[in-house]
JSON list of C-alpha atoms in Angstrom, two decimals:
[
{"chain": "T", "resi": 1, "resn": "MET", "atom": "CA", "xyz": [-68.54, -61.58, 30.57]},
{"chain": "T", "resi": 2, "resn": "VAL", "atom": "CA", "xyz": [-69.54, -59.62, 27.53]},
{"chain": "T", "resi": 3, "resn": "SER", "atom": "CA", "xyz": [-66.09, -58.01, 28.10]},
{"chain": "T", "resi": 4, "resn": "LEU", "atom": "CA", "xyz": [-64.50, -61.66, 28.49]},
{"chain": "T", "resi": 5, "resn": "ILE", "atom": "CA", "xyz": [-65.56, -62.80, 24.49]},
{"chain": "T", "resi": 6, "resn": "ILE", "atom": "CA", "xyz": [-65.40, -58.83, 22.94]},
{"chain": "T", "resi": 7, "resn": "ILE", "atom": "CA", "xyz": [-61.46, -59.91, 24.08]},
{"chain": "T", "resi": 8, "resn": "LEU", "atom": "CA", "xyz": [-61.40, -63.57, 23.02]},
{"chain": "T", "resi": 9, "resn": "LEU", "atom": "CA", "xyz": [-62.89, -62.55, 19.44]},
{"chain": "T", "resi": 10, "resn": "ALA", "atom": "CA", "xyz": [-60.35, -59.78, 19.22]},
{"chain": "T", "resi": 11, "resn": "ILE", "atom": "CA", "xyz": [-57.35, -62.37, 19.41]},
{"chain": "T", "resi": 12, "resn": "GLN", "atom": "CA", "xyz": [-59.05, -64.87, 17.71]},
{"chain": "T", "resi": 13, "resn": "VAL", "atom": "CA", "xyz": [-59.68, -61.98, 14.65]},
{"chain": "T", "resi": 14, "resn": "PHE", "atom": "CA", "xyz": [-55.84, -61.35, 15.25]},
{"chain": "T", "resi": 15, "resn": "TYR", "atom": "CA", "xyz": [-54.63, -64.20, 14.61]},
{"chain": "T", "resi": 16, "resn": "LEU", "atom": "CA", "xyz": [-56.03, -65.14, 12.34]},
{"chain": "T", "resi": 17, "resn": "ASN", "atom": "CA", "xyz": [-55.01, -61.90, 10.31]},
{"chain": "T", "resi": 18, "resn": "HIS", "atom": "CA", "xyz": [-52.08, -62.50, 11.26]},
{"chain": "T", "resi": 19, "resn": "PRO", "atom": "CA", "xyz": [-49.67, -63.24, 8.42]},
{"chain": "T", "resi": 20, "resn": "SER", "atom": "CA", "xyz": [-47.76, -66.29, 10.18]},
{"chain": "T", "resi": 21, "resn": "ASN", "atom": "CA", "xyz": [-51.55, -67.87, 10.58]},
{"chain": "T", "resi": 22, "resn": "ALA", "atom": "CA", "xyz": [-52.77, -67.71, 6.76]},
{"chain": "T", "resi": 23, "resn": "ALA", "atom": "CA", "xyz": [-52.02, -70.66, 3.71]},
{"chain": "T", "resi": 24, "resn": "ILE", "atom": "CA", "xyz": [-49.21, -69.44, 2.08]},
{"chain": "T", "resi": 25, "resn": "SER", "atom": "CA", "xyz": [-49.62, -69.49, -1.83]},
{"chain": "T", "resi": 26, "resn": "PRO", "atom": "CA", "xyz": [-46.29, -70.79, -4.25]},
{"chain": "T", "resi": 27, "resn": "GLY", "atom": "CA", "xyz": [-45.89, -67.11, -4.78]},
{"chain": "T", "resi": 28, "resn": "GLY", "atom": "CA", "xyz": [-45.17, -66.95, -1.07]},
{"chain": "T", "resi": 29, "resn": "SER", "atom": "CA", "xyz": [-47.88, -64.03, -0.51]},
{"chain": "T", "resi": 30, "resn": "PRO", "atom": "CA", "xyz": [-50.54, -65.59, 1.85]},
{"chain": "T", "resi": 31, "resn": "GLY", "atom": "CA", "xyz": [-53.62, -66.82, 0.42]},
{"chain": "T", "resi": 32, "resn": "ILE", "atom": "CA", "xyz": [-56.08, -69.39, -0.72]},
{"chain": "T", "resi": 33, "resn": "GLN", "atom": "CA", "xyz": [-54.10, -72.83, 0.13]},
{"chain": "T", "resi": 34, "resn": "ASP", "atom": "CA", "xyz": [-53.90, -74.69, -3.69]},
{"chain": "T", "resi": 35, "resn": "LEU", "atom": "CA", "xyz": [-55.22, -78.36, -4.00]},
{"chain": "T", "resi": 36, "resn": "THR", "atom": "CA", "xyz": [-54.96, -78.40, -7.83]},
{"chain": "T", "resi": 37, "resn": "PRO", "atom": "CA", "xyz": [-52.82, -81.50, -9.20]},
{"chain": "T", "resi": 38, "resn": "PRO", "atom": "CA", "xyz": [-51.32, -80.39, -12.36]},
{"chain": "T", "resi": 39, "resn": "ILE", "atom": "CA", "xyz": [-53.39, -81.98, -15.79]},
{"chain": "T", "resi": 40, "resn": "VAL", "atom": "CA", "xyz": [-51.01, -84.56, -17.49]},
{"chain": "T", "resi": 41, "resn": "ILE", "atom": "CA", "xyz": [-50.34, -85.88, -21.32]},
{"chain": "T", "resi": 42, "resn": "LEU", "atom": "CA", "xyz": [-48.28, -88.28, -21.84]},
{"chain": "T", "resi": 43, "resn": "ASN", "atom": "CA", "xyz": [-47.60, -87.56, -25.95]},
{"chain": "T", "resi": 44, "resn": "ASN", "atom": "CA", "xyz": [-45.57, -90.22, -27.44]},
{"chain": "T", "resi": 45, "resn": "PRO", "atom": "CA", "xyz": [-45.20, -92.62, -27.70]},
{"chain": "T", "resi": 46, "resn": "ILE", "atom": "CA", "xyz": [-48.67, -93.86, -27.85]},
{"chain": "T", "resi": 47, "resn": "ASP", "atom": "CA", "xyz": [-50.39, -97.00, -26.10]},
{"chain": "T", "resi": 48, "resn": "LEU", "atom": "CA", "xyz": [-48.00, -99.67, -28.64]},
{"chain": "T", "resi": 49, "resn": "SER", "atom": "CA", "xyz": [-48.98, -102.64, -25.71]},
{"chain": "T", "resi": 50, "resn": "ASP", "atom": "CA", "xyz": [-50.42, -104.34, -28.56]},
{"chain": "T", "resi": 51, "resn": "ASN", "atom": "CA", "xyz": [-47.42, -103.46, -31.23]},
{"chain": "T", "resi": 52, "resn": "VAL", "atom": "CA", "xyz": [-43.86, -104.43, -30.59]},
{"chain": "T", "resi": 53, "resn": "VAL", "atom": "CA", "xyz": [-41.11, -101.72, -31.74]},
{"chain": "T", "resi": 54, "resn": "GLU", "atom": "CA", "xyz": [-38.46, -103.68, -33.39]},
{"chain": "T", "resi": 55, "resn": "LEU", "atom": "CA", "xyz": [-34.98, -102.06, -32.42]},
{"chain": "T", "resi": 56, "resn": "PRO", "atom": "CA", "xyz": [-31.38, -103.23, -31.62]},
{"chain": "T", "resi": 57, "resn": "LEU", "atom": "CA", "xyz": [-30.59, -103.47, -28.09]},
{"chain": "T", "resi": 58, "resn": "ASN", "atom": "CA", "xyz": [-29.51, -100.59, -27.29]},
{"chain": "T", "resi": 59, "resn": "SER", "atom": "CA", "xyz": [-31.29, -98.01, -29.39]},
{"chain": "T", "resi": 60, "resn": "GLN", "atom": "CA", "xyz": [-32.97, -95.13, -27.52]},
{"chain": "T", "resi": 61, "resn": "LEU", "atom": "CA", "xyz": [-36.44, -94.56, -27.46]},
{"chain": "T", "resi": 62, "resn": "TYR", "atom": "CA", "xyz": [-37.82, -90.63, -26.95]},
{"chain": "T", "resi": 63, "resn": "PHE", "atom": "CA", "xyz": [-41.36, -90.07, -24.47]},
{"chain": "T", "resi": 64, "resn": "THR", "atom": "CA", "xyz": [-42.50, -86.44, -24.33]},
{"chain": "T", "resi": 65, "resn": "CYS", "atom": "CA", "xyz": [-44.88, -86.02, -21.73]},
{"chain": "T", "resi": 66, "resn": "SER", "atom": "CA", "xyz": [-46.22, -82.07, -21.10]},
{"chain": "T", "resi": 67, "resn": "ALA", "atom": "CA", "xyz": [-49.17, -80.91, -18.49]},
{"chain": "T", "resi": 68, "resn": "THR", "atom": "CA", "xyz": [-50.71, -77.54, -17.11]},
{"chain": "T", "resi": 69, "resn": "ASP", "atom": "CA", "xyz": [-51.34, -75.94, -13.59]},
{"chain": "T", "resi": 70, "resn": "ASN", "atom": "CA", "xyz": [-53.25, -73.25, -12.91]},
{"chain": "T", "resi": 71, "resn": "LEU", "atom": "CA", "xyz": [-50.45, -71.95, -10.81]},
{"chain": "T", "resi": 72, "resn": "GLU", "atom": "CA", "xyz": [-46.86, -73.10, -11.44]},
{"chain": "T", "resi": 73, "resn": "LEU", "atom": "CA", "xyz": [-45.40, -76.67, -12.81]},
{"chain": "T", "resi": 74, "resn": "ASN", "atom": "CA", "xyz": [-41.73, -77.70, -10.06]},
{"chain": "T", "resi": 75, "resn": "LYS", "atom": "CA", "xyz": [-40.76, -80.81, -11.69]},
{"chain": "T", "resi": 76, "resn": "VAL", "atom": "CA", "xyz": [-41.42, -84.29, -13.61]},
{"chain": "T", "resi": 77, "resn": "GLU", "atom": "CA", "xyz": [-40.38, -87.85, -13.11]},
{"chain": "T", "resi": 78, "resn": "PHE", "atom": "CA", "xyz": [-40.20, -89.69, -16.18]},
{"chain": "T", "resi": 79, "resn": "TRP", "atom": "CA", "xyz": [-41.21, -93.24, -14.94]},
{"chain": "T", "resi": 80, "resn": "ASP", "atom": "CA", "xyz": [-40.90, -96.88, -16.37]},
{"chain": "T", "resi": 81, "resn": "THR", "atom": "CA", "xyz": [-40.98, -100.60, -15.42]},
{"chain": "T", "resi": 82, "resn": "SER", "atom": "CA", "xyz": [-37.03, -101.37, -16.26]},
{"chain": "T", "resi": 83, "resn": "PHE", "atom": "CA", "xyz": [-34.92, -102.54, -14.00]},
{"chain": "T", "resi": 84, "resn": "GLY", "atom": "CA", "xyz": [-37.36, -104.55, -11.66]},
{"chain": "T", "resi": 85, "resn": "GLY", "atom": "CA", "xyz": [-39.92, -102.56, -11.06]},
{"chain": "T", "resi": 86, "resn": "PHE", "atom": "CA", "xyz": [-42.52, -98.51, -11.91]},
{"chain": "T", "resi": 87, "resn": "SER", "atom": "CA", "xyz": [-40.13, -97.08, -10.08]},
{"chain": "T", "resi": 88, "resn": "SER", "atom": "CA", "xyz": [-38.45, -93.18, -11.43]},
{"chain": "T", "resi": 89, "resn": "LYS", "atom": "CA", "xyz": [-36.09, -93.32, -13.02]},
{"chain": "T", "resi": 90, "resn": "GLU", "atom": "CA", "xyz": [-35.39, -89.60, -14.11]},
{"chain": "T", "resi": 91, "resn": "THR", "atom": "CA", "xyz": [-35.68, -85.70, -12.78]},
{"chain": "T", "resi": 92, "resn": "LYS", "atom": "CA", "xyz": [-36.08, -82.70, -14.29]},
{"chain": "T", "resi": 93, "resn": "PHE", "atom": "CA", "xyz": [-36.93, -79.43, -12.86]},
{"chain": "T", "resi": 94, "resn": "ILE", "atom": "CA", "xyz": [-39.23, -76.93, -14.75]},
{"chain": "T", "resi": 95, "resn": "SER", "atom": "CA", "xyz": [-41.39, -73.86, -14.19]},
{"chain": "T", "resi": 96, "resn": "GLY", "atom": "CA", "xyz": [-43.77, -71.59, -15.56]},
{"chain": "T", "resi": 97, "resn": "PRO", "atom": "CA", "xyz": [-47.40, -73.07, -15.89]},
{"chain": "T", "resi": 98, "resn": "ASN", "atom": "CA", "xyz": [-47.16, -75.06, -18.81]},
{"chain": "T", "resi": 99, "resn": "ALA", "atom": "CA", "xyz": [-44.38, -77.72, -20.22]},
{"chain": "T", "resi": 100, "resn": "THR", "atom": "CA", "xyz": [-43.54, -80.15, -22.47]},
{"chain": "T", "resi": 101, "resn": "ILE", "atom": "CA", "xyz": [-40.66, -82.58, -21.54]},
{"chain": "T", "resi": 102, "resn": "ILE", "atom": "CA", "xyz": [-38.87, -85.00, -23.91]},
{"chain": "T", "resi": 103, "resn": "PHE", "atom": "CA", "xyz": [-36.92, -87.58, -22.19]},
{"chain": "T", "resi": 104, "resn": "ASN", "atom": "CA", "xyz": [-34.39, -90.28, -24.30]},
{"chain": "T", "resi": 105, "resn": "LYS", "atom": "CA", "xyz": [-34.65, -93.19, -22.55]},
{"chain": "T", "resi": 106, "resn": "LEU", "atom": "CA", "xyz": [-31.67, -96.31, -23.87]},
{"chain": "T", "resi": 107, "resn": "PHE", "atom": "CA", "xyz": [-33.62, -99.95, -23.42]},
{"chain": "T", "resi": 108, "resn": "LEU", "atom": "CA", "xyz": [-31.11, -102.84, -23.05]},
{"chain": "T", "resi": 109, "resn": "GLN", "atom": "CA", "xyz": [-33.47, -106.22, -22.93]},
{"chain": "T", "resi": 110, "resn": "GLU", "atom": "CA", "xyz": [-35.90, -107.35, -24.82]},
{"chain": "T", "resi": 111, "resn": "GLY", "atom": "CA", "xyz": [-39.42, -106.83, -22.91]},
{"chain": "T", "resi": 112, "resn": "THR", "atom": "CA", "xyz": [-42.69, -105.44, -22.37]},
{"chain": "T", "resi": 113, "resn": "TYR", "atom": "CA", "xyz": [-42.66, -102.42, -20.98]},
{"chain": "T", "resi": 114, "resn": "ALA", "atom": "CA", "xyz": [-44.89, -99.31, -19.22]},
{"chain": "T", "resi": 115, "resn": "TRP", "atom": "CA", "xyz": [-44.11, -95.60, -18.87]},
{"chain": "T", "resi": 116, "resn": "ASN", "atom": "CA", "xyz": [-45.62, -92.81, -17.14]},
{"chain": "T", "resi": 117, "resn": "CYS", "atom": "CA", "xyz": [-45.20, -89.09, -16.44]},
{"chain": "T", "resi": 118, "resn": "LYS", "atom": "CA", "xyz": [-45.22, -87.43, -13.23]},
{"chain": "T", "resi": 119, "resn": "PHE", "atom": "CA", "xyz": [-45.54, -83.75, -12.68]},
{"chain": "T", "resi": 120, "resn": "PHE", "atom": "CA", "xyz": [-45.46, -81.73, -9.75]},
{"chain": "T", "resi": 121, "resn": "ASP", "atom": "CA", "xyz": [-46.63, -78.08, -9.11]},
{"chain": "T", "resi": 122, "resn": "ALA", "atom": "CA", "xyz": [-45.02, -75.42, -7.12]},
{"chain": "T", "resi": 123, "resn": "SER", "atom": "CA", "xyz": [-47.54, -76.12, -3.77]},
{"chain": "T", "resi": 124, "resn": "GLY", "atom": "CA", "xyz": [-46.40, -80.30, -3.69]},
{"chain": "T", "resi": 125, "resn": "ASN", "atom": "CA", "xyz": [-49.38, -81.50, -5.79]},
{"chain": "T", "resi": 126, "resn": "SER", "atom": "CA", "xyz": [-48.78, -84.14, -8.03]},
{"chain": "T", "resi": 127, "resn": "GLN", "atom": "CA", "xyz": [-50.20, -86.11, -10.67]},
{"chain": "T", "resi": 128, "resn": "PHE", "atom": "CA", "xyz": [-49.63, -88.96, -13.06]},
{"chain": "T", "resi": 129, "resn": "GLY", "atom": "CA", "xyz": [-51.08, -89.37, -17.01]},
{"chain": "T", "resi": 130, "resn": "ASN", "atom": "CA", "xyz": [-52.96, -92.26, -17.94]},
{"chain": "T", "resi": 131, "resn": "VAL", "atom": "CA", "xyz": [-54.51, -93.73, -21.18]},
{"chain": "T", "resi": 132, "resn": "ASN", "atom": "CA", "xyz": [-57.53, -95.31, -20.72]},
{"chain": "T", "resi": 133, "resn": "GLY", "atom": "CA", "xyz": [-57.00, -94.99, -16.39]},
{"chain": "T", "resi": 134, "resn": "GLN", "atom": "CA", "xyz": [-53.40, -96.56, -17.15]},
{"chain": "T", "resi": 135, "resn": "SER", "atom": "CA", "xyz": [-49.35, -95.58, -17.62]},
{"chain": "T", "resi": 136, "resn": "PRO", "atom": "CA", "xyz": [-48.88, -96.72, -21.76]},
{"chain": "T", "resi": 137, "resn": "GLY", "atom": "CA", "xyz": [-47.00, -99.90, -22.73]},
{"chain": "T", "resi": 138, "resn": "PHE", "atom": "CA", "xyz": [-45.13, -101.01, -25.25]},
{"chain": "T", "resi": 139, "resn": "LYS", "atom": "CA", "xyz": [-42.54, -103.84, -26.15]},
{"chain": "T", "resi": 140, "resn": "ILE", "atom": "CA", "xyz": [-38.82, -103.66, -26.84]},
{"chain": "T", "resi": 141, "resn": "LYS", "atom": "CA", "xyz": [-37.73, -106.71, -29.37]},
{"chain": "T", "resi": 142, "resn": "GLN", "atom": "CA", "xyz": [-33.99, -107.35, -30.31]},
{"chain": "T", "resi": 143, "resn": "ASP", "atom": "CA", "xyz": [-34.08, -106.16, -34.02]},
{"chain": "T", "resi": 144, "resn": "ILE", "atom": "CA", "xyz": [-32.61, -109.49, -36.35]},
{"chain": "T", "resi": 145, "resn": "SER", "atom": "CA", "xyz": [-30.53, -107.08, -38.55]},
{"chain": "T", "resi": 146, "resn": "SER", "atom": "CA", "xyz": [-28.66, -106.46, -35.42]},
{"chain": "T", "resi": 147, "resn": "PRO", "atom": "CA", "xyz": [-25.48, -108.33, -34.07]},
{"chain": "T", "resi": 148, "resn": "ASN", "atom": "CA", "xyz": [-25.18, -110.33, -31.17]}
]
């Protein structure tokens, strides 16, 4: 009975120490699994939901967001509410533990919009940014001086 227990313990130790059974870190070596999502900051434009950005239609806005991760960032998605719903509109692939990304977007219709950035790290963790618990908003209004 004692020898059976010793054999079972040896099998368990061998199994747990075998490289194919260990958690893999982003660098590809066995390690502790990364469960920490990136920290995301929505830099610009700030929450303009109570203000009107008066731009001629077909004007472009620049959106800046940053993130930091405990290991390695992988990609960032730009999300907004244009074209019928809050969804990803553009993806950029990145590397390193820190990034600041600028998205340049064209708005073709008047309206009230929300935007956000969703960062992903190399372990598959993801995180949106927020301002007071939500995506920042802004309004596009056709400039009076723009041609119809």
